[in-house]
Amino acid sequence: MQQDPPNELRQPQQDRQQDPQLLDQQQQETEPPVLPEGGSGTQDNGDALQPPIEEPEDINTGLHLVWGSGSGPSRKVMMALYEKGFPFQGQLVSFDNKDTQRAEWISRLNPRKQVPFLVDNGLVVTQSHAILLYLEDVHKEAQPLLPSVDNMELRTKVLARMFEADDVIVRRMQEVLAKASAKGSSAAAQLEGALADFFAELDIWEDHLAKNASAYVGGWLVGSQITLADIALFPLVSTCVERFALDLTKKHARLHAWHSQVSVRPSARNSRPPHWDEKEPKVVPFRSKQ
């Protein structure tokens, strides 16, 4: 059973970061941080910085997730925690306030100064995919999101889709957002090319859903229930749909249905970036381009 969100997901926050020039952070934990709202916390809101977030006194007791609003990797880890029904404490950092750069305890626990990272009774786990696999391996009593080795065909598909989402579709999104912000006489043509590549990538995911639907019910990416494959892809698609005006209804009906069914799950609702309701994105690349 999925639990209610922690207080910082229910209550208004003072530490909401601004939307960056390109994308609500989807891969802040990658190098280089070409997508904004990065773990480096490098954007400047023009205001005087406040003291950075303080280290929780009980950081080494229980399960703590240090996360950022708009960070896709943070959202997928949070979704997994909710799906598995784990009680956890969330520590929301402010990218505007450069918490990841300025808080000593963050650099001590994660020298890369990036979020998300997990602290499980003193054990620090960094990198979102490592966290997801750690939760599957260590907390086997909870709802599984990765098929066991007894079903290696489904297991390998889930793992492949996880990395496929972070590798290919993120790259296509990067290209679209970079071209949408570009200037010059060739900018429009370059954006059209990037959009064509992005929609071709969506075609592949539409086909993934169709092939899975031929063998399993439920409308999921792999098998007949939600898995890490769905959790890895959802923050990316959700950002494009909710923030950048991507319309899936015209040519990607299965993706649209999939996005809709994931969106209503408590794990998706409780992990929705809180700053989305407060600030509009500066770039909306899919508007009038579909």
Coordinates of C-alpha atoms in Angstrom, one line a residue:
M1 CA 0.0 0.0 0.0
Q2 CA 1.3 3.4 -0.9
Q3 CA 1.7 5.8 1.9
D4 CA 0.8 9.5 2.3
P5 CA 3.4 12.0 1.2
P6 CA 5.8 13.5 3.7
N7 CA 5.1 17.0 5.0
E8 CA 7.3 18.7 2.5
L9 CA 5.2 17.3 -0.3
R10 CA 2.0 18.5 1.2
Q11 CA 3.0 21.9 2.6
P12 CA 4.1 25.0 0.5
Q13 CA 7.8 25.4 0.4
Q14 CA 9.9 28.6 0.4
D15 CA 12.7 26.9 -1.4
R16 CA 11.2 26.4 -4.9
Q17 CA 13.7 26.7 -7.7
Q18 CA 13.0 28.6 -10.8
D19 CA 12.5 26.7 -14.1
P20 CA 15.8 26.8 -16.0
Q21 CA 16.3 27.9 -19.5
L22 CA 15.9 24.5 -21.0
L23 CA 14.3 21.7 -18.9
D24 CA 13.0 20.9 -15.5
Q25 CA 15.9 18.8 -14.3
Q26 CA 15.6 15.3 -15.7
Q27 CA 19.1 14.1 -15.5
Q28 CA 20.8 16.3 -12.9
E29 CA 23.0 13.4 -11.8
T30 CA 24.7 12.9 -15.2
E31 CA 27.9 14.6 -16.4
P32 CA 28.1 17.1 -17.8
P33 CA 24.9 18.6 -16.3
V34 CA 23.6 19.8 -19.7
L35 CA 20.0 19.7 -18.5
P36 CA 19.3 22.4 -16.0
E37 CA 18.3 22.3 -12.4
G38 CA 21.4 20.3 -12.0
G39 CA 22.8 18.7 -8.9
S40 CA 25.4 21.4 -9.1
G41 CA 22.8 24.0 -8.2
T42 CA 24.4 26.5 -10.5
Q43 CA 21.4 28.6 -11.6
D44 CA 21.2 32.0 -10.1
N45 CA 17.9 33.5 -9.0
G46 CA 19.4 36.9 -8.4
D47 CA 18.4 37.0 -4.7
A48 CA 20.6 36.9 -1.7
L49 CA 21.2 33.3 -0.7
Q50 CA 19.8 32.0 2.6
P51 CA 21.6 29.6 4.9
P52 CA 21.8 26.2 3.2
I53 CA 19.6 23.3 4.4
E54 CA 20.7 21.9 7.7
E55 CA 21.6 18.2 8.2
P56 CA 18.8 16.3 9.9
E57 CA 19.8 15.1 13.3
D58 CA 18.5 11.7 12.6
I59 CA 20.0 11.3 9.1
N60 CA 21.6 8.0 10.1
T61 CA 18.4 6.5 11.5
G62 CA 15.8 5.1 9.2
L63 CA 15.3 5.9 5.5
H64 CA 16.0 9.4 4.2
L65 CA 15.8 10.6 0.6
V66 CA 17.6 13.8 -0.3
W67 CA 15.8 15.2 -3.4
G68 CA 15.1 18.2 -5.5
S69 CA 11.9 19.5 -7.0
G70 CA 12.0 19.1 -10.8
S71 CA 14.7 16.5 -10.7
G72 CA 13.6 13.5 -12.8
P73 CA 16.0 11.1 -11.0
S74 CA 14.6 12.3 -7.7
R75 CA 11.0 11.7 -8.8
K76 CA 11.6 8.1 -10.0
V77 CA 13.2 7.2 -6.7
M78 CA 10.4 8.8 -4.8
M79 CA 7.9 7.0 -7.0
A80 CA 9.6 3.6 -6.3
L81 CA 9.5 4.3 -2.5
Y82 CA 5.8 5.1 -2.6
E83 CA 5.0 2.0 -4.8
K84 CA 6.9 -0.2 -2.4
G85 CA 5.2 1.4 0.6
F86 CA 8.3 2.3 2.4
P87 CA 8.1 5.0 5.2
F88 CA 10.8 7.5 4.5
Q89 CA 11.8 11.1 5.4
G90 CA 12.3 13.4 2.5
Q91 CA 14.8 16.3 2.6
L92 CA 14.0 18.8 -0.1
V93 CA 17.0 20.8 -1.2
S94 CA 16.7 24.2 -3.0
F95 CA 18.6 24.5 -6.3
D96 CA 18.0 28.3 -6.2
N97 CA 19.7 28.5 -2.9
K98 CA 22.6 26.3 -4.1
D99 CA 22.0 23.9 -1.2
T100 CA 23.8 21.1 -3.0
Q101 CA 26.9 23.2 -3.4
R102 CA 26.9 25.0 -0.1
A103 CA 25.6 22.4 2.5
E104 CA 28.7 20.7 4.0
W105 CA 26.8 17.6 5.0
I106 CA 25.6 17.1 1.4
S107 CA 29.1 17.2 0.0
R108 CA 30.3 14.9 2.8
L109 CA 27.6 12.3 2.1
N110 CA 27.8 12.7 -1.7
P111 CA 31.0 14.3 -2.9
R112 CA 29.5 14.8 -6.4
K113 CA 27.0 17.2 -4.6
Q114 CA 24.1 15.8 -6.5
V115 CA 20.6 14.6 -5.7
P116 CA 18.9 12.3 -5.3
F117 CA 20.8 10.2 -2.7
L118 CA 19.4 7.8 -0.2
V119 CA 20.6 7.2 3.4
D120 CA 19.4 3.9 4.8
N121 CA 20.3 3.6 8.5
G122 CA 23.7 5.3 7.8
L123 CA 24.4 3.6 4.4
V124 CA 24.6 6.2 1.6
V125 CA 23.4 5.2 -1.9
T126 CA 23.9 7.6 -4.8
Q127 CA 22.7 7.5 -8.4
S128 CA 19.1 6.9 -9.0
H129 CA 19.4 3.6 -10.8
A130 CA 21.7 2.3 -8.1
I131 CA 19.1 3.3 -5.5
L132 CA 16.3 1.6 -7.4
L133 CA 18.2 -1.6 -7.6
Y134 CA 19.4 -1.3 -4.0
L135 CA 15.7 -1.1 -2.9
E136 CA 14.9 -4.2 -4.9
D137 CA 17.9 -6.2 -3.6
V138 CA 17.8 -5.2 0.1
H139 CA 14.1 -4.7 0.8
K140 CA 12.7 -7.9 -0.8
E141 CA 9.7 -7.9 1.6
A142 CA 8.1 -4.9 -0.3
Q143 CA 6.2 -4.8 -3.6
P144 CA 8.6 -5.9 -6.3
L145 CA 9.2 -3.6 -9.2
L146 CA 11.8 -5.8 -10.9
P147 CA 10.9 -9.4 -12.0
S148 CA 13.0 -12.0 -10.3
V149 CA 15.7 -14.0 -12.0
D150 CA 13.1 -16.8 -12.3
N151 CA 11.6 -14.7 -15.1
M152 CA 14.8 -13.6 -16.9
E153 CA 13.0 -12.5 -20.1
L154 CA 10.8 -9.9 -18.3
R155 CA 13.7 -8.9 -15.9
T156 CA 16.0 -8.1 -18.8
K157 CA 13.3 -6.1 -20.6
V158 CA 12.7 -4.0 -17.5
L159 CA 16.4 -3.3 -17.1
A160 CA 16.8 -2.5 -20.8
R161 CA 13.8 0.0 -20.7
M162 CA 15.2 1.7 -17.6
F163 CA 18.5 2.5 -19.3
E164 CA 16.9 3.1 -22.6
A165 CA 14.8 5.9 -21.1
D166 CA 17.7 7.6 -19.5
D167 CA 20.0 7.2 -22.5
V168 CA 18.0 7.7 -25.7
I169 CA 14.9 9.6 -24.9
V170 CA 16.8 12.0 -22.6
R171 CA 19.2 12.7 -25.4
R172 CA 16.3 13.5 -27.8
M173 CA 14.8 15.8 -25.2
Q174 CA 18.1 17.6 -24.8
E175 CA 18.4 18.2 -28.5
V176 CA 14.8 19.6 -28.7
L177 CA 15.3 21.9 -25.8
A178 CA 18.6 23.2 -27.0
K179 CA 17.3 23.9 -30.5
A180 CA 14.2 25.6 -29.0
S181 CA 16.4 28.0 -27.2
A182 CA 18.8 28.6 -30.1
K183 CA 19.0 31.8 -32.1
G184 CA 19.9 32.5 -35.7
S185 CA 18.6 31.9 -39.2
S186 CA 18.9 28.1 -39.1
A187 CA 17.4 27.7 -35.6
A188 CA 13.8 26.9 -36.9
A189 CA 15.1 24.2 -39.3
Q190 CA 17.3 22.7 -36.6
L191 CA 14.3 22.6 -34.2
E192 CA 12.2 20.8 -36.8
G193 CA 14.9 18.2 -37.2
A194 CA 15.2 17.7 -33.5
L195 CA 11.4 17.4 -33.1
A196 CA 11.3 14.8 -35.9
D197 CA 13.9 12.7 -34.1
F198 CA 12.1 13.1 -30.8
F199 CA 8.7 12.0 -32.3
A200 CA 10.5 9.0 -33.9
E201 CA 11.7 8.1 -30.5
L202 CA 8.2 8.2 -29.2
D203 CA 7.2 5.9 -32.0
I204 CA 9.6 3.3 -30.5
W205 CA 8.0 3.6 -27.1
E206 CA 4.6 3.3 -28.7
D207 CA 5.7 0.1 -30.3
H208 CA 7.1 -1.2 -26.9
L209 CA 3.6 -0.7 -25.4
A210 CA 1.9 -2.4 -28.4
K211 CA 4.2 -5.4 -28.2
N212 CA 3.7 -5.8 -24.5
A213 CA -0.1 -5.5 -24.9
S214 CA 0.0 -8.4 -27.3
A215 CA 1.1 -10.7 -24.5
Y216 CA 0.0 -9.0 -21.2
V217 CA -3.0 -7.0 -20.0
G218 CA -2.7 -3.7 -18.0
G219 CA -1.1 -1.3 -20.5
W220 CA 2.3 -1.4 -18.9
L221 CA 5.7 -1.2 -20.6
V222 CA 6.8 -4.7 -19.4
G223 CA 4.5 -7.4 -18.1
S224 CA 1.2 -7.0 -16.4
Q225 CA 2.0 -4.6 -13.6
I226 CA 4.0 -1.4 -13.0
T227 CA 7.8 -1.9 -12.9
L228 CA 11.0 0.1 -12.8
A229 CA 10.6 0.5 -16.6
D230 CA 7.5 2.6 -16.1
I231 CA 9.0 4.5 -13.2
A232 CA 12.1 5.3 -15.2
L233 CA 10.1 6.7 -18.2
F234 CA 7.3 8.5 -16.5
P235 CA 9.1 11.6 -15.1
L236 CA 10.5 12.3 -18.6
V237 CA 7.1 12.0 -20.4
S238 CA 5.3 13.8 -17.6
T239 CA 7.6 16.8 -17.9
C240 CA 7.0 16.9 -21.7
V241 CA 3.3 16.6 -21.3
E242 CA 2.7 18.8 -18.3
R243 CA 5.4 21.4 -18.7
F244 CA 6.2 21.5 -22.4
A245 CA 2.8 21.0 -24.1
L246 CA 3.5 17.6 -25.6
D247 CA 0.2 16.2 -27.1
L248 CA 0.3 12.4 -27.2
T249 CA -3.3 12.0 -28.3
K250 CA -2.8 12.5 -32.0
K251 CA -0.2 9.9 -32.9
H252 CA 0.7 8.1 -29.7
A253 CA -2.5 6.8 -28.2
R254 CA -0.9 4.0 -26.2
L255 CA 1.6 6.3 -24.6
H256 CA -1.2 8.7 -23.8
A257 CA -3.2 6.0 -22.1
W258 CA -0.1 4.8 -20.3
H259 CA 0.8 8.3 -19.1
S260 CA -2.8 8.8 -17.9
Q261 CA -2.9 5.6 -15.9
V262 CA 0.4 6.3 -14.2
S263 CA -0.5 9.9 -13.5
V264 CA -3.4 9.0 -11.2
R265 CA -1.4 6.6 -9.1
P266 CA -0.5 8.0 -5.6
S267 CA 3.2 7.5 -6.3
A268 CA 2.9 9.9 -9.3
R269 CA 0.7 12.4 -7.5
N270 CA 2.8 12.5 -4.3
S271 CA 6.1 12.9 -6.3
R272 CA 4.8 15.7 -8.6
P273 CA 7.3 18.5 -8.5
P274 CA 5.8 21.1 -6.2
H275 CA 7.2 24.1 -8.0
W276 CA 5.3 23.2 -11.2
D277 CA 2.2 24.9 -9.7
E278 CA 4.1 28.1 -9.0
K279 CA 6.3 28.9 -12.0
E280 CA 5.8 28.6 -15.7
P281 CA 8.6 27.1 -17.9
K282 CA 10.5 29.5 -19.9
V283 CA 10.6 27.3 -23.0
V284 CA 7.6 25.3 -24.3
P285 CA 9.0 23.6 -27.4
F286 CA 6.1 21.4 -28.3
R287 CA 3.4 24.1 -28.5
S288 CA 2.1 24.4 -32.1
K289 CA 4.8 22.0 -33.3
Q290 CA 2.7 18.8 -33.4

